Coordinates of C-alpha atoms in Angstrom, one line a residue:
M1 CA 99.2 86.9 115.5
A2 CA 102.9 86.0 116.0
Q3 CA 105.1 88.8 117.0
D4 CA 107.2 90.3 114.2
P5 CA 110.9 89.1 114.6
R6 CA 112.0 92.7 114.4
A7 CA 109.9 93.5 117.4
R8 CA 111.4 90.6 119.3
A9 CA 114.9 91.8 118.2
A10 CA 114.2 95.2 119.7
Q11 CA 113.7 93.7 123.1
S12 CA 117.2 92.4 123.5
D13 CA 118.3 92.1 127.2
P14 CA 121.7 93.7 127.7
S15 CA 122.1 91.7 130.9
L16 CA 122.4 88.5 128.8
E17 CA 125.6 89.6 127.1
H18 CA 128.6 87.3 127.5
P19 CA 132.0 89.0 127.1
A20 CA 134.6 86.7 125.6
A21 CA 137.2 87.9 128.1
A22 CA 137.7 90.7 130.5
G23 CA 138.2 93.9 128.7
S24 CA 137.4 92.5 125.3
K25 CA 134.5 93.4 123.0
T26 CA 131.2 91.5 123.5
V27 CA 131.1 88.5 121.2
I28 CA 127.7 87.1 121.9
T29 CA 124.4 88.8 122.7
H30 CA 121.1 87.2 123.2
N31 CA 118.1 88.4 121.2
D32 CA 115.0 86.3 120.6
G33 CA 114.3 88.0 117.2
Y34 CA 117.3 86.3 115.6
I35 CA 118.1 82.7 114.6
S36 CA 119.0 80.6 117.7
G37 CA 118.3 83.7 119.8
I38 CA 121.8 85.1 119.4
K39 CA 123.9 87.7 117.6
I40 CA 127.7 87.5 117.1
Y41 CA 129.6 90.8 117.3
D42 CA 126.1 92.4 117.2
I43 CA 125.3 90.7 113.9
G44 CA 122.5 88.2 113.6
I45 CA 120.1 86.6 111.1
L46 CA 116.6 87.7 111.6
E47 CA 114.1 84.9 112.2
D48 CA 111.6 84.4 109.3
P49 CA 108.0 85.8 109.9
V50 CA 106.9 82.2 110.1
P51 CA 109.9 80.4 111.6
G52 CA 111.4 77.8 109.2
E53 CA 109.4 79.1 106.2
K54 CA 109.7 82.0 103.8
R55 CA 106.1 83.0 103.9
G56 CA 105.6 86.7 103.8
R57 CA 109.0 87.5 102.3
G58 CA 107.7 87.7 98.7
K59 CA 108.9 86.0 95.6
Q60 CA 111.4 88.4 94.1
H61 CA 112.5 86.1 91.2
L62 CA 109.0 86.7 89.8
T63 CA 109.9 90.4 89.4
S64 CA 111.4 91.1 86.0
S65 CA 115.1 92.2 86.2
Y66 CA 114.5 94.1 82.9
W67 CA 111.8 96.1 84.6
I68 CA 114.0 96.8 87.7
Y69 CA 116.9 98.1 85.6
D70 CA 114.6 100.1 83.2
M71 CA 113.0 101.8 86.2
G72 CA 116.3 102.6 87.8
V73 CA 117.5 104.3 84.6
F74 CA 114.2 106.0 84.0
I75 CA 114.2 107.5 87.5
N76 CA 117.7 108.9 86.9
R77 CA 116.7 110.3 83.6
N78 CA 113.5 112.0 84.9
F79 CA 114.3 112.7 88.5
P80 CA 113.7 116.5 88.3
Q81 CA 110.1 115.9 87.1
M82 CA 109.5 113.3 89.7
Q83 CA 110.8 115.5 92.4
A84 CA 108.6 118.3 91.2
M85 CA 105.6 116.0 91.4
M86 CA 106.5 114.9 94.8
R87 CA 106.9 118.4 96.1
Y88 CA 103.6 119.5 94.6
A89 CA 101.8 116.5 96.1
H90 CA 103.4 116.8 99.5
E91 CA 102.7 120.5 99.9
R92 CA 99.0 120.1 99.1
A93 CA 98.5 116.9 101.1
A94 CA 99.7 118.9 104.1
K95 CA 96.6 121.1 103.7
F96 CA 94.3 118.5 102.1
P97 CA 94.9 115.0 103.5
G98 CA 94.7 112.3 100.8
F99 CA 95.5 114.8 98.0
D100 CA 98.8 113.1 97.2
F101 CA 97.3 109.7 96.6
R102 CA 94.5 111.1 94.4
Y103 CA 97.0 113.1 92.5
F104 CA 99.5 110.2 91.9
I105 CA 96.9 107.7 90.9
N106 CA 95.0 110.0 88.6
V107 CA 98.1 111.2 86.8
S108 CA 99.2 107.6 86.6
N109 CA 95.9 106.6 85.0
A110 CA 96.1 109.5 82.5
L111 CA 99.6 108.7 81.4
F112 CA 98.8 105.0 81.1
L113 CA 96.0 105.9 78.7
K114 CA 98.4 108.1 76.7
A115 CA 100.9 105.2 76.5
E116 CA 98.2 102.8 75.4
G117 CA 97.1 105.4 72.7
E118 CA 100.6 105.2 71.3
G119 CA 100.6 101.4 71.5
L120 CA 103.9 101.3 73.4
R121 CA 105.4 101.8 70.0
T122 CA 106.9 105.2 70.4
K123 CA 109.6 106.7 72.7
D124 CA 107.0 109.0 74.2
G125 CA 104.5 106.2 74.7
R126 CA 107.1 104.1 76.6
D127 CA 108.1 107.1 78.7
F128 CA 104.4 107.7 79.5
F129 CA 104.1 104.1 80.5
L130 CA 107.1 104.1 82.8
M131 CA 106.1 107.4 84.4
A132 CA 102.6 106.0 85.0
C133 CA 104.3 103.0 86.6
W134 CA 106.4 105.2 88.9
L135 CA 103.3 107.2 89.9
A136 CA 101.3 104.1 90.7
M137 CA 104.2 103.0 92.9
A138 CA 104.2 106.5 94.5
A139 CA 100.5 106.0 95.2
A140 CA 101.3 102.7 96.9
E141 CA 103.7 104.6 99.3
V142 CA 101.1 107.1 100.5
D143 CA 97.7 105.3 100.2
G144 CA 97.6 104.1 103.8
F145 CA 96.6 100.6 102.7
L146 CA 96.9 98.4 105.8
H147 CA 97.8 94.8 106.1
A148 CA 98.8 92.9 109.2
K149 CA 102.5 93.5 108.9
Y150 CA 102.4 97.3 109.5
S151 CA 100.5 99.5 111.9
T152 CA 99.0 102.8 111.0
D153 CA 101.9 104.6 112.6
E154 CA 104.4 102.5 110.7
R155 CA 102.7 103.3 107.4
A156 CA 102.8 107.0 108.3
A157 CA 106.5 106.8 109.0
Q158 CA 107.0 104.9 105.7
R159 CA 105.2 107.7 103.8
E160 CA 107.4 110.4 105.3
A161 CA 110.5 108.4 104.6
F162 CA 109.4 108.1 100.9
Y163 CA 109.0 111.9 100.7
K164 CA 112.4 112.5 102.3
K165 CA 114.1 110.1 99.9
Y166 CA 112.9 112.2 96.9
L167 CA 112.8 115.7 98.4
D168 CA 116.2 115.4 100.2
P169 CA 118.0 112.6 98.3
S170 CA 121.4 111.2 98.9
V171 CA 123.5 111.9 95.8
V172 CA 125.1 108.9 94.0
W173 CA 125.5 110.3 90.5
I174 CA 127.0 113.7 90.1
P175 CA 124.4 116.0 88.5
D176 CA 125.2 117.2 84.9
E177 CA 128.6 115.4 84.9
E178 CA 129.8 114.9 81.3
D179 CA 130.3 111.3 80.1
D180 CA 133.9 110.2 80.5
T181 CA 134.3 108.3 77.2
E182 CA 137.8 107.0 78.2
F183 CA 136.5 105.6 81.5
E184 CA 133.5 104.0 79.8
A185 CA 135.7 102.5 77.1
L186 CA 137.9 101.0 79.9
L187 CA 134.8 99.5 81.6
G188 CA 133.7 97.9 78.3
K189 CA 130.7 95.6 78.8
F190 CA 130.5 96.6 82.5
A191 CA 129.6 100.2 81.7
V192 CA 126.0 100.9 82.6
E193 CA 123.8 104.0 82.2
S194 CA 123.5 106.1 85.3
C195 CA 120.6 104.6 87.3
R196 CA 118.9 105.0 90.6
I197 CA 117.6 101.5 91.5
D198 CA 117.9 102.6 95.1
M199 CA 115.1 105.2 94.4
I200 CA 112.5 102.7 93.3
P201 CA 109.7 103.0 95.9
T202 CA 110.4 100.3 98.5
V203 CA 106.9 99.8 100.0
A204 CA 105.6 99.3 96.4
L205 CA 108.3 96.8 95.8
E206 CA 107.4 94.9 98.9
R207 CA 103.8 94.8 98.0
L208 CA 104.7 93.5 94.6
G209 CA 106.8 90.8 96.2
I210 CA 103.8 89.7 98.3
H211 CA 101.6 89.7 95.2
N212 CA 104.2 87.5 93.5
E213 CA 104.0 85.1 96.4
L214 CA 100.2 84.9 96.2
C215 CA 100.5 84.3 92.4
A216 CA 102.8 81.4 93.1
L217 CA 100.0 79.9 95.2
K218 CA 97.4 80.6 92.5
F219 CA 99.2 79.4 89.4
K220 CA 100.8 76.0 88.8
D221 CA 103.5 77.7 86.7
P222 CA 104.0 81.2 88.0
T223 CA 107.0 81.8 85.6
G224 CA 105.1 80.8 82.5
W225 CA 104.4 84.4 81.4
M226 CA 108.1 85.3 81.8
R227 CA 109.2 82.5 79.5
G228 CA 106.4 82.6 76.9
G229 CA 104.9 86.1 77.2
F230 CA 101.3 87.1 76.6
D231 CA 99.3 89.3 74.3
V232 CA 99.8 92.8 75.8
S233 CA 96.2 93.7 75.2
T234 CA 95.0 91.1 77.7
R235 CA 97.2 92.7 80.4
V236 CA 95.9 96.1 79.5
D237 CA 92.4 94.8 80.1
S238 CA 93.4 93.7 83.6
M239 CA 95.2 97.0 84.4
K240 CA 92.2 99.0 83.5
R241 CA 90.0 96.9 85.8
H242 CA 92.5 97.5 88.7
F243 CA 92.6 101.2 88.0
E244 CA 88.8 101.2 88.2
A245 CA 88.9 99.2 91.5
I246 CA 91.4 101.6 93.0
H247 CA 89.2 104.6 92.0
A248 CA 86.2 102.8 93.6
K249 CA 88.2 102.4 96.8
N250 CA 87.8 98.6 96.6
T251 CA 90.0 97.0 99.3
T252 CA 89.0 93.4 98.9
E253 CA 92.4 92.9 97.3
D254 CA 95.6 94.9 97.0
H255 CA 94.6 96.3 93.6
L256 CA 97.6 98.7 93.5
A257 CA 99.9 95.7 93.8
H258 CA 98.0 94.0 91.0
L259 CA 98.4 97.2 88.9
I260 CA 102.1 97.5 89.6
W261 CA 102.5 93.8 88.6
G262 CA 100.8 94.7 85.3
F263 CA 103.3 97.5 84.6
M264 CA 106.2 95.2 85.5
A265 CA 104.9 92.3 83.4
V266 CA 104.1 94.4 80.3
T267 CA 107.6 95.9 80.5
H268 CA 109.1 92.4 80.6
V269 CA 107.0 91.0 77.7
V270 CA 107.4 94.0 75.4
A271 CA 111.2 93.8 76.0
V272 CA 111.6 90.0 75.6
F273 CA 108.7 89.2 73.3
P274 CA 108.1 92.4 71.2
K275 CA 105.9 90.5 68.7
R276 CA 103.4 89.9 71.5
N277 CA 102.7 93.6 71.6
D278 CA 99.3 93.7 69.8
L279 CA 98.4 97.2 70.8
I280 CA 97.6 99.7 68.1
D281 CA 99.3 103.0 67.7
F282 CA 96.1 105.1 67.4
E283 CA 98.0 108.3 68.0
S284 CA 100.0 107.9 64.7
I285 CA 96.8 107.2 62.9
R286 CA 95.1 110.2 64.4
R287 CA 97.9 112.5 63.6
S288 CA 98.0 111.3 60.0
N289 CA 94.3 111.9 59.6
L290 CA 94.6 115.3 61.2
R291 CA 97.0 116.4 58.5
A292 CA 94.1 116.0 56.0
A293 CA 91.7 118.0 58.2
D294 CA 91.0 121.7 57.9
T295 CA 92.5 124.3 60.2
S296 CA 89.4 124.7 62.3
T297 CA 89.2 121.0 63.0
R298 CA 92.9 120.9 64.1
A299 CA 92.4 123.9 66.3
L300 CA 89.3 122.2 67.9
V301 CA 90.8 118.8 68.9
G302 CA 94.3 119.9 69.9
D303 CA 96.2 116.8 70.9
G304 CA 93.2 115.0 72.3
G305 CA 90.7 112.6 71.0
F306 CA 87.2 114.0 71.0
R307 CA 87.6 116.6 73.7
A308 CA 88.2 120.2 72.7
A309 CA 91.7 121.7 73.0
G310 CA 92.5 123.5 76.2
I311 CA 95.3 125.2 78.0
R312 CA 95.8 122.4 80.5
Q313 CA 96.6 119.6 78.2
S314 CA 99.8 117.7 77.7
A315 CA 99.7 118.7 74.1
R316 CA 101.7 118.3 70.9
R317 CA 101.3 120.8 68.1
V318 CA 98.8 119.6 65.6
P319 CA 100.5 118.6 62.3
S320 CA 100.1 121.1 59.5
D321 CA 98.6 120.6 56.1
S322 CA 102.1 120.5 54.7
G323 CA 102.7 117.2 56.3
E324 CA 105.2 118.3 58.9
E325 CA 105.8 116.0 61.8
A326 CA 104.0 116.8 65.0
T327 CA 106.4 118.3 67.5
T328 CA 106.3 118.7 71.2
T329 CA 104.8 121.9 72.3
P330 CA 107.0 123.7 74.9
S331 CA 105.5 123.4 78.4
S332 CA 105.3 127.1 78.8
E333 CA 102.9 127.2 75.8
R334 CA 100.9 124.1 76.9
G335 CA 100.2 125.5 80.3
D336 CA 100.9 122.1 82.0
S337 CA 104.5 122.7 83.1
L338 CA 105.9 121.3 86.3
V339 CA 108.2 124.3 86.6
E340 CA 107.2 127.3 88.7
A341 CA 104.5 129.4 87.1
A342 CA 104.5 133.2 87.4
D343 CA 102.4 133.0 90.6
S344 CA 104.7 130.4 92.1
E345 CA 102.0 127.8 91.8
L346 CA 102.9 124.6 90.0
V347 CA 100.5 124.1 87.1
M348 CA 99.6 120.4 87.1
P349 CA 95.9 119.5 87.0
L350 CA 94.4 116.4 88.4

């Protein structure tokens, strides 16, 4: 296998430096990892993994910009919850290796199902979907999936860098700062909602880019879905299969990259082609029917489908006979809060 250009770049020979003139700063240094084997003022252009080609770089134009921006905004809006999940997973994985991956992918799957149950037609449903997406990307950062580009040690270093990014983040937006309406009015169309695009998991993005590159080999028109959309239910079929493959530890393909692509593609299609969303909001139907049910039935089912109500559900209060709208049950009453419980244990079941 050809040596990674970055590895060649690290082997620069200082003896090959050529000062422009006595006493001046070095202008040219030789380094085989860079184009033409040189750097100018210590700046160079890295050689491609396959010299003269872009193989292995990914196809970033096949990643929806709507999804990237939505994820950046979503991360900023929900960073405290994400940080709590990260801390919970990191602490337990230190005692039980592999716990973090199992935690991230199971909670991702559960929230994905809740999003599907609401047909991506409610605010909560879309929040569930984007959080499920972020959790799948978090799983891709810690799963240890190996391909030829990175060694086991490099993947371990990437995992720790991912945790550091969330547990000890660099602050861009000032927490709890009030909106400056005068400033935003001055910006006009250039005003954007606070976002943390820099916090989108990087290894997951790279794996998505490689997946895009493979799709460009497989499909004659790899941008067709971006221009014409697809029935969302067909992509849900695929995403469920990839969840199943991940749970089965099937490594014949990068099923996590497939799954992340599904999250990205569905976000794009629902945003650009809302009429292609053929999912059914079963949750609204269920809540409507529960209003006609007796008290004992409502107490039995809680917020779930068939399963009995329990203290570790992400539950809404069941609608009353009077027809009041279902409301969100405070986390302290649900028993699934991500805040510190009385015994200092985070209550978040797998």
